[in-house]
C-alpha atoms as a PDB file:
ATOM      1  CA  MET A   1       0.000   0.000   0.000  1.00  0.00           C
ATOM      2  CA  ILE A   2       2.910   2.317   0.625  1.00  0.00           C
ATOM      3  CA  VAL A   3       4.027   2.023  -3.002  1.00  0.00           C
ATOM      4  CA  GLY A   4       0.501   2.730  -4.218  1.00  0.00           C
ATOM      5  CA  SER A   5       0.049   5.672  -1.885  1.00  0.00           C
ATOM      6  CA  VAL A   6       3.144   7.450  -3.207  1.00  0.00           C
ATOM      7  CA  LEU A   7       2.737   6.386  -6.849  1.00  0.00           C
ATOM      8  CA  PRO A   8       0.558   9.429  -7.741  1.00  0.00           C
ATOM      9  CA  LEU A   9       3.483  11.662  -6.774  1.00  0.00           C
ATOM     10  CA  LEU A  10       5.104  10.585 -10.042  1.00  0.00           C
ATOM     11  CA  ASP A  11       2.727  13.059 -11.673  1.00  0.00           C
ATOM     12  CA  GLY A  12       5.207  15.659 -10.440  1.00  0.00           C
ATOM     13  CA  ILE A  13       7.458  14.691 -13.345  1.00  0.00           C
ATOM     14  CA  PHE A  14       4.835  16.250 -15.615  1.00  0.00           C
ATOM     15  CA  GLY A  15       4.354  19.354 -13.500  1.00  0.00           C
ATOM     16  CA  GLY A  16       1.353  18.649 -11.276  1.00  0.00           C
ATOM     17  CA  ALA A  17      -1.712  16.477 -10.779  1.00  0.00           C
ATOM     18  CA  ARG A  18      -2.260  14.386 -13.895  1.00  0.00           C
ATOM     19  CA  ALA A  19      -3.540  10.888 -14.760  1.00  0.00           C
ATOM     20  CA  LEU A  20      -2.304   9.243 -11.562  1.00  0.00           C
ATOM     21  CA  HIS A  21      -4.625  11.570  -9.635  1.00  0.00           C
ATOM     22  CA  SER A  22      -7.562  10.211 -11.627  1.00  0.00           C
ATOM     23  CA  ILE A  23      -9.946   7.643 -10.187  1.00  0.00           C
ATOM     24  CA  THR A  24     -10.021   6.058 -13.649  1.00  0.00           C
ATOM     25  CA  VAL A  25      -6.360   5.050 -13.496  1.00  0.00           C
ATOM     26  CA  SER A  26      -6.768   3.537 -10.029  1.00  0.00           C
ATOM     27  CA  ILE A  27      -9.817   1.534 -11.128  1.00  0.00           C
ATOM     28  CA  ALA A  28      -8.117   0.427 -14.352  1.00  0.00           C
ATOM     29  CA  LEU A  29      -5.067  -0.752 -12.411  1.00  0.00           C
ATOM     30  CA  LEU A  30      -7.312  -2.686 -10.022  1.00  0.00           C
ATOM     31  CA  VAL A  31      -9.168  -4.377 -12.923  1.00  0.00           C
ATOM     32  CA  VAL A  32      -5.944  -5.266 -14.751  1.00  0.00           C
ATOM     33  CA  LEU A  33      -4.415  -6.631 -11.566  1.00  0.00           C
ATOM     34  CA  MET A  34      -7.485  -8.754 -10.785  1.00  0.00           C
ATOM     35  CA  LEU A  35      -7.569 -10.184 -14.325  1.00  0.00           C
ATOM     36  CA  ALA A  36      -3.817 -10.778 -14.528  1.00  0.00           C
ATOM     37  CA  THR A  37      -3.613 -12.573 -11.181  1.00  0.00           C
ATOM     38  CA  SER A  38      -6.664 -14.778 -11.581  1.00  0.00           C
ATOM     39  CA  GLY A  39      -5.987 -18.048  -9.771  1.00  0.00           C
ATOM     40  CA  ARG A  40      -2.735 -16.798  -8.206  1.00  0.00           C
ATOM     41  CA  LYS A  41      -3.763 -15.698  -4.732  1.00  0.00           C
ATOM     42  CA  PRO A  42      -0.344 -15.050  -3.148  1.00  0.00           C
ATOM     43  CA  ILE A  43       0.752 -12.580  -5.835  1.00  0.00           C
ATOM     44  CA  ARG A  44      -2.728 -11.034  -5.966  1.00  0.00           C
ATOM     45  CA  LYS A  45      -2.738 -10.542  -2.202  1.00  0.00           C
ATOM     46  CA  MET A  46       0.610  -8.783  -2.389  1.00  0.00           C
ATOM     47  CA  LEU A  47      -0.174  -6.580  -5.409  1.00  0.00           C
ATOM     48  CA  LEU A  48      -3.665  -5.500  -4.308  1.00  0.00           C
ATOM     49  CA  GLY A  49      -2.006  -3.005  -1.994  1.00  0.00           C
ATOM     50  CA  ILE A  50      -0.916  -0.890  -4.970  1.00  0.00           C
ATOM     51  CA  PRO A  51      -4.376   0.170  -6.236  1.00  0.00           C
ATOM     52  CA  ILE A  52      -5.682   0.329  -2.649  1.00  0.00           C
ATOM     53  CA  GLY A  53      -2.813   2.686  -1.781  1.00  0.00           C
ATOM     54  CA  MET A  54      -3.631   4.782  -4.849  1.00  0.00           C
ATOM     55  CA  PHE A  55      -7.265   5.044  -3.718  1.00  0.00           C
ATOM     56  CA  MET A  56      -6.073   6.066  -0.259  1.00  0.00           C
ATOM     57  CA  HIS A  57      -3.851   8.751  -1.789  1.00  0.00           C
ATOM     58  CA  LEU A  58      -6.828  10.167  -3.689  1.00  0.00           C
ATOM     59  CA  VAL A  59      -8.948  10.224  -0.539  1.00  0.00           C
ATOM     60  CA  PHE A  60      -6.363  11.783   1.767  1.00  0.00           C
ATOM     61  CA  ASP A  61      -5.262  14.220  -0.930  1.00  0.00           C
ATOM     62  CA  ALA A  62      -8.893  15.298  -1.498  1.00  0.00           C
ATOM     63  CA  ALA A  63      -8.209  14.809  -5.188  1.00  0.00           C
ATOM     64  CA  TRP A  64     -11.936  14.995  -6.005  1.00  0.00           C
ATOM     65  CA  ASN A  65     -11.749  18.781  -5.543  1.00  0.00           C
ATOM     66  CA  ASP A  66     -10.282  19.031  -9.065  1.00  0.00           C
ATOM     67  CA  THR A  67     -13.111  17.489 -11.094  1.00  0.00           C
ATOM     68  CA  ASP A  68     -11.296  17.569 -14.433  1.00  0.00           C
ATOM     69  CA  THR A  69      -8.273  15.690 -13.134  1.00  0.00           C
ATOM     70  CA  PHE A  70     -10.213  13.314 -10.878  1.00  0.00           C
ATOM     71  CA  TRP A  71     -12.570  12.187 -13.655  1.00  0.00           C
ATOM     72  CA  TRP A  72      -9.970  12.234 -16.436  1.00  0.00           C
ATOM     73  CA  PRO A  73     -10.462  11.250 -19.317  1.00  0.00           C
ATOM     74  CA  PHE A  74     -14.259  11.545 -19.010  1.00  0.00           C
ATOM     75  CA  THR A  75     -14.062  15.333 -18.612  1.00  0.00           C
ATOM     76  CA  GLY A  76     -11.554  15.725 -21.438  1.00  0.00           C
ATOM     77  CA  PHE A  77      -8.046  14.603 -22.267  1.00  0.00           C
ATOM     78  CA  GLU A  78      -6.311  17.872 -21.461  1.00  0.00           C
ATOM     79  CA  PHE A  79      -4.882  18.611 -18.054  1.00  0.00           C
ATOM     80  CA  ALA A  80      -5.225  22.101 -16.675  1.00  0.00           C
ATOM     81  CA  ASP A  81      -2.344  23.520 -14.711  1.00  0.00           C
ATOM     82  CA  ALA A  82      -3.524  21.602 -11.659  1.00  0.00           C
ATOM     83  CA  GLU A  83      -1.017  21.718  -8.839  1.00  0.00           C
ATOM     84  CA  PHE A  84      -0.698  18.871  -6.394  1.00  0.00           C
ATOM     85  CA  PRO A  85      -3.548  18.986  -3.897  1.00  0.00           C
ATOM     86  CA  ILE A  86      -1.023  18.676  -1.071  1.00  0.00           C
ATOM     87  CA  ALA A  87       0.784  21.805  -2.330  1.00  0.00           C
ATOM     88  CA  ALA A  88      -2.470  23.716  -2.717  1.00  0.00           C
ATOM     89  CA  ARG A  89      -3.159  23.399   1.022  1.00  0.00           C
ATOM     90  CA  GLY A  90       0.018  25.235   1.971  1.00  0.00           C
ATOM     91  CA  TRP A  91       0.996  25.067   5.649  1.00  0.00           C
ATOM     92  CA  TRP A  92      -2.033  22.931   6.492  1.00  0.00           C
ATOM     93  CA  SER A  93      -0.166  20.071   4.850  1.00  0.00           C
ATOM     94  CA  VAL A  94       2.540  20.313   7.516  1.00  0.00           C
ATOM     95  CA  VAL A  95      -0.094  20.114  10.270  1.00  0.00           C
ATOM     96  CA  LEU A  96      -1.809  17.144   8.591  1.00  0.00           C
ATOM     97  CA  GLU A  97       1.499  15.331   8.106  1.00  0.00           C
ATOM     98  CA  ALA A  98       2.370  15.893  11.776  1.00  0.00           C
ATOM     99  CA  LEU A  99      -0.997  14.401  12.766  1.00  0.00           C
ATOM    100  CA  GLY A 100      -0.269  11.417  10.521  1.00  0.00           C
ATOM    101  CA  VAL A 101       3.115  10.859  12.149  1.00  0.00           C
ATOM    102  CA  ALA A 102       1.515  11.157  15.594  1.00  0.00           C
ATOM    103  CA  GLY A 103      -1.042   8.530  14.575  1.00  0.00           C
ATOM    104  CA  CYS A 104       1.719   6.173  13.434  1.00  0.00           C
ATOM    105  CA  VAL A 105       3.620   6.642  16.695  1.00  0.00           C
ATOM    106  CA  TRP A 106       0.431   5.921  18.659  1.00  0.00           C
ATOM    107  CA  LEU A 107      -0.171   2.726  16.624  1.00  0.00           C
ATOM    108  CA  LEU A 108       3.407   1.578  17.178  1.00  0.00           C
ATOM    109  CA  ARG A 109       3.191   2.145  20.930  1.00  0.00           C
ATOM    110  CA  HIS A 110      -0.367   0.915  21.392  1.00  0.00           C
ATOM    111  CA  ASN A 111       0.422  -2.355  19.591  1.00  0.00           C
ATOM    112  CA  GLN A 112       3.906  -2.597  21.130  1.00  0.00           C
ATOM    113  CA  LEU A 113       5.588  -3.030  17.759  1.00  0.00           C
ATOM    114  CA  GLY A 114       8.933  -2.338  19.418  1.00  0.00           C
ATOM    115  CA  ASP A 115       8.802  -5.987  20.497  1.00  0.00           C
ATOM    116  CA  ALA A 116      10.380  -8.214  17.814  1.00  0.00           C
ATOM    117  CA  ALA A 117       7.810 -11.025  18.200  1.00  0.00           C
ATOM    118  CA  ARG A 118       4.864  -8.635  17.804  1.00  0.00           C
ATOM    119  CA  ARG A 119       6.547  -7.015  14.813  1.00  0.00           C
ATOM    120  CA  ARG A 120       7.114 -10.429  13.155  1.00  0.00           C
ATOM    121  CA  HIS A 121       3.462 -11.304  13.759  1.00  0.00           C
ATOM    122  CA  PHE A 122       2.392  -8.033  12.152  1.00  0.00           C
ATOM    123  CA  PHE A 123       4.664  -8.499   9.135  1.00  0.00           C
ATOM    124  CA  SER A 124       3.583 -12.105   8.583  1.00  0.00           C
ATOM    125  CA  THR A 125      -0.175 -11.654   9.089  1.00  0.00           C
ATOM    126  CA  GLY A 126      -0.768  -7.949   8.512  1.00  0.00           C
ATOM    127  CA  GLN A 127      -2.757  -7.810  11.738  1.00  0.00           C
ATOM    128  CA  LEU A 128      -2.182  -5.360  14.554  1.00  0.00           C
ATOM    129  CA  SER A 129      -2.675  -6.958  17.942  1.00  0.00           C
ATOM    130  CA  ALA A 130      -3.387  -4.338  20.579  1.00  0.00           C
ATOM    131  CA  VAL A 131      -2.225  -5.293  24.040  1.00  0.00           C
ATOM    132  CA  PRO A 132      -5.303  -6.758  25.834  1.00  0.00           C
ATOM    133  CA  GLU A 133      -4.298  -5.392  29.252  1.00  0.00           C
ATOM    134  CA  ARG A 134      -4.787  -1.864  27.987  1.00  0.00           C
ATOM    135  CA  PHE A 135      -8.496  -2.460  27.458  1.00  0.00           C
ATOM    136  CA  GLY A 136      -9.289  -3.125  31.071  1.00  0.00           C
END
C-alpha cells in the first residue's frame, strides 16, 4: 500500500496532478491486476495493496476537488495547470502530516511493535494486535 500511496506523486514529473490523480487510473489498475492474477492468490494478495494505496492517496489528498483531473479522461483529455492537492493546502499540509506521524507513533506504541515477536506477527499476518491489558 505504501508504493501505491506514493505512486501518484510521479505526476510531479509532468508538473502537477495528472492521470495518476484520476480515479479512472486507479480503477483500471485494479481491474488489470485482478484479471492478470486470476488463480494466483499469493501474488494477488501482495499486489492489491498498490491500487488500494492509490485510492487512499486520492482520498487523503482530497483529489476529487479538481473534477477535471479526478474524472480524467471523461471530462476531457487535457490537463489544466492543476497543482498537487497537497501543495495547494500550503501550511495545512505540515499540520496534517504531523498528525499522521503522531497517529503512526500511537499505533506503534499501542500495539507494542517495538517488540520483535509482535513485529514479526504483524509483518507475517498484517494484523495489529493491541495489548489486551490496555483495554481493562
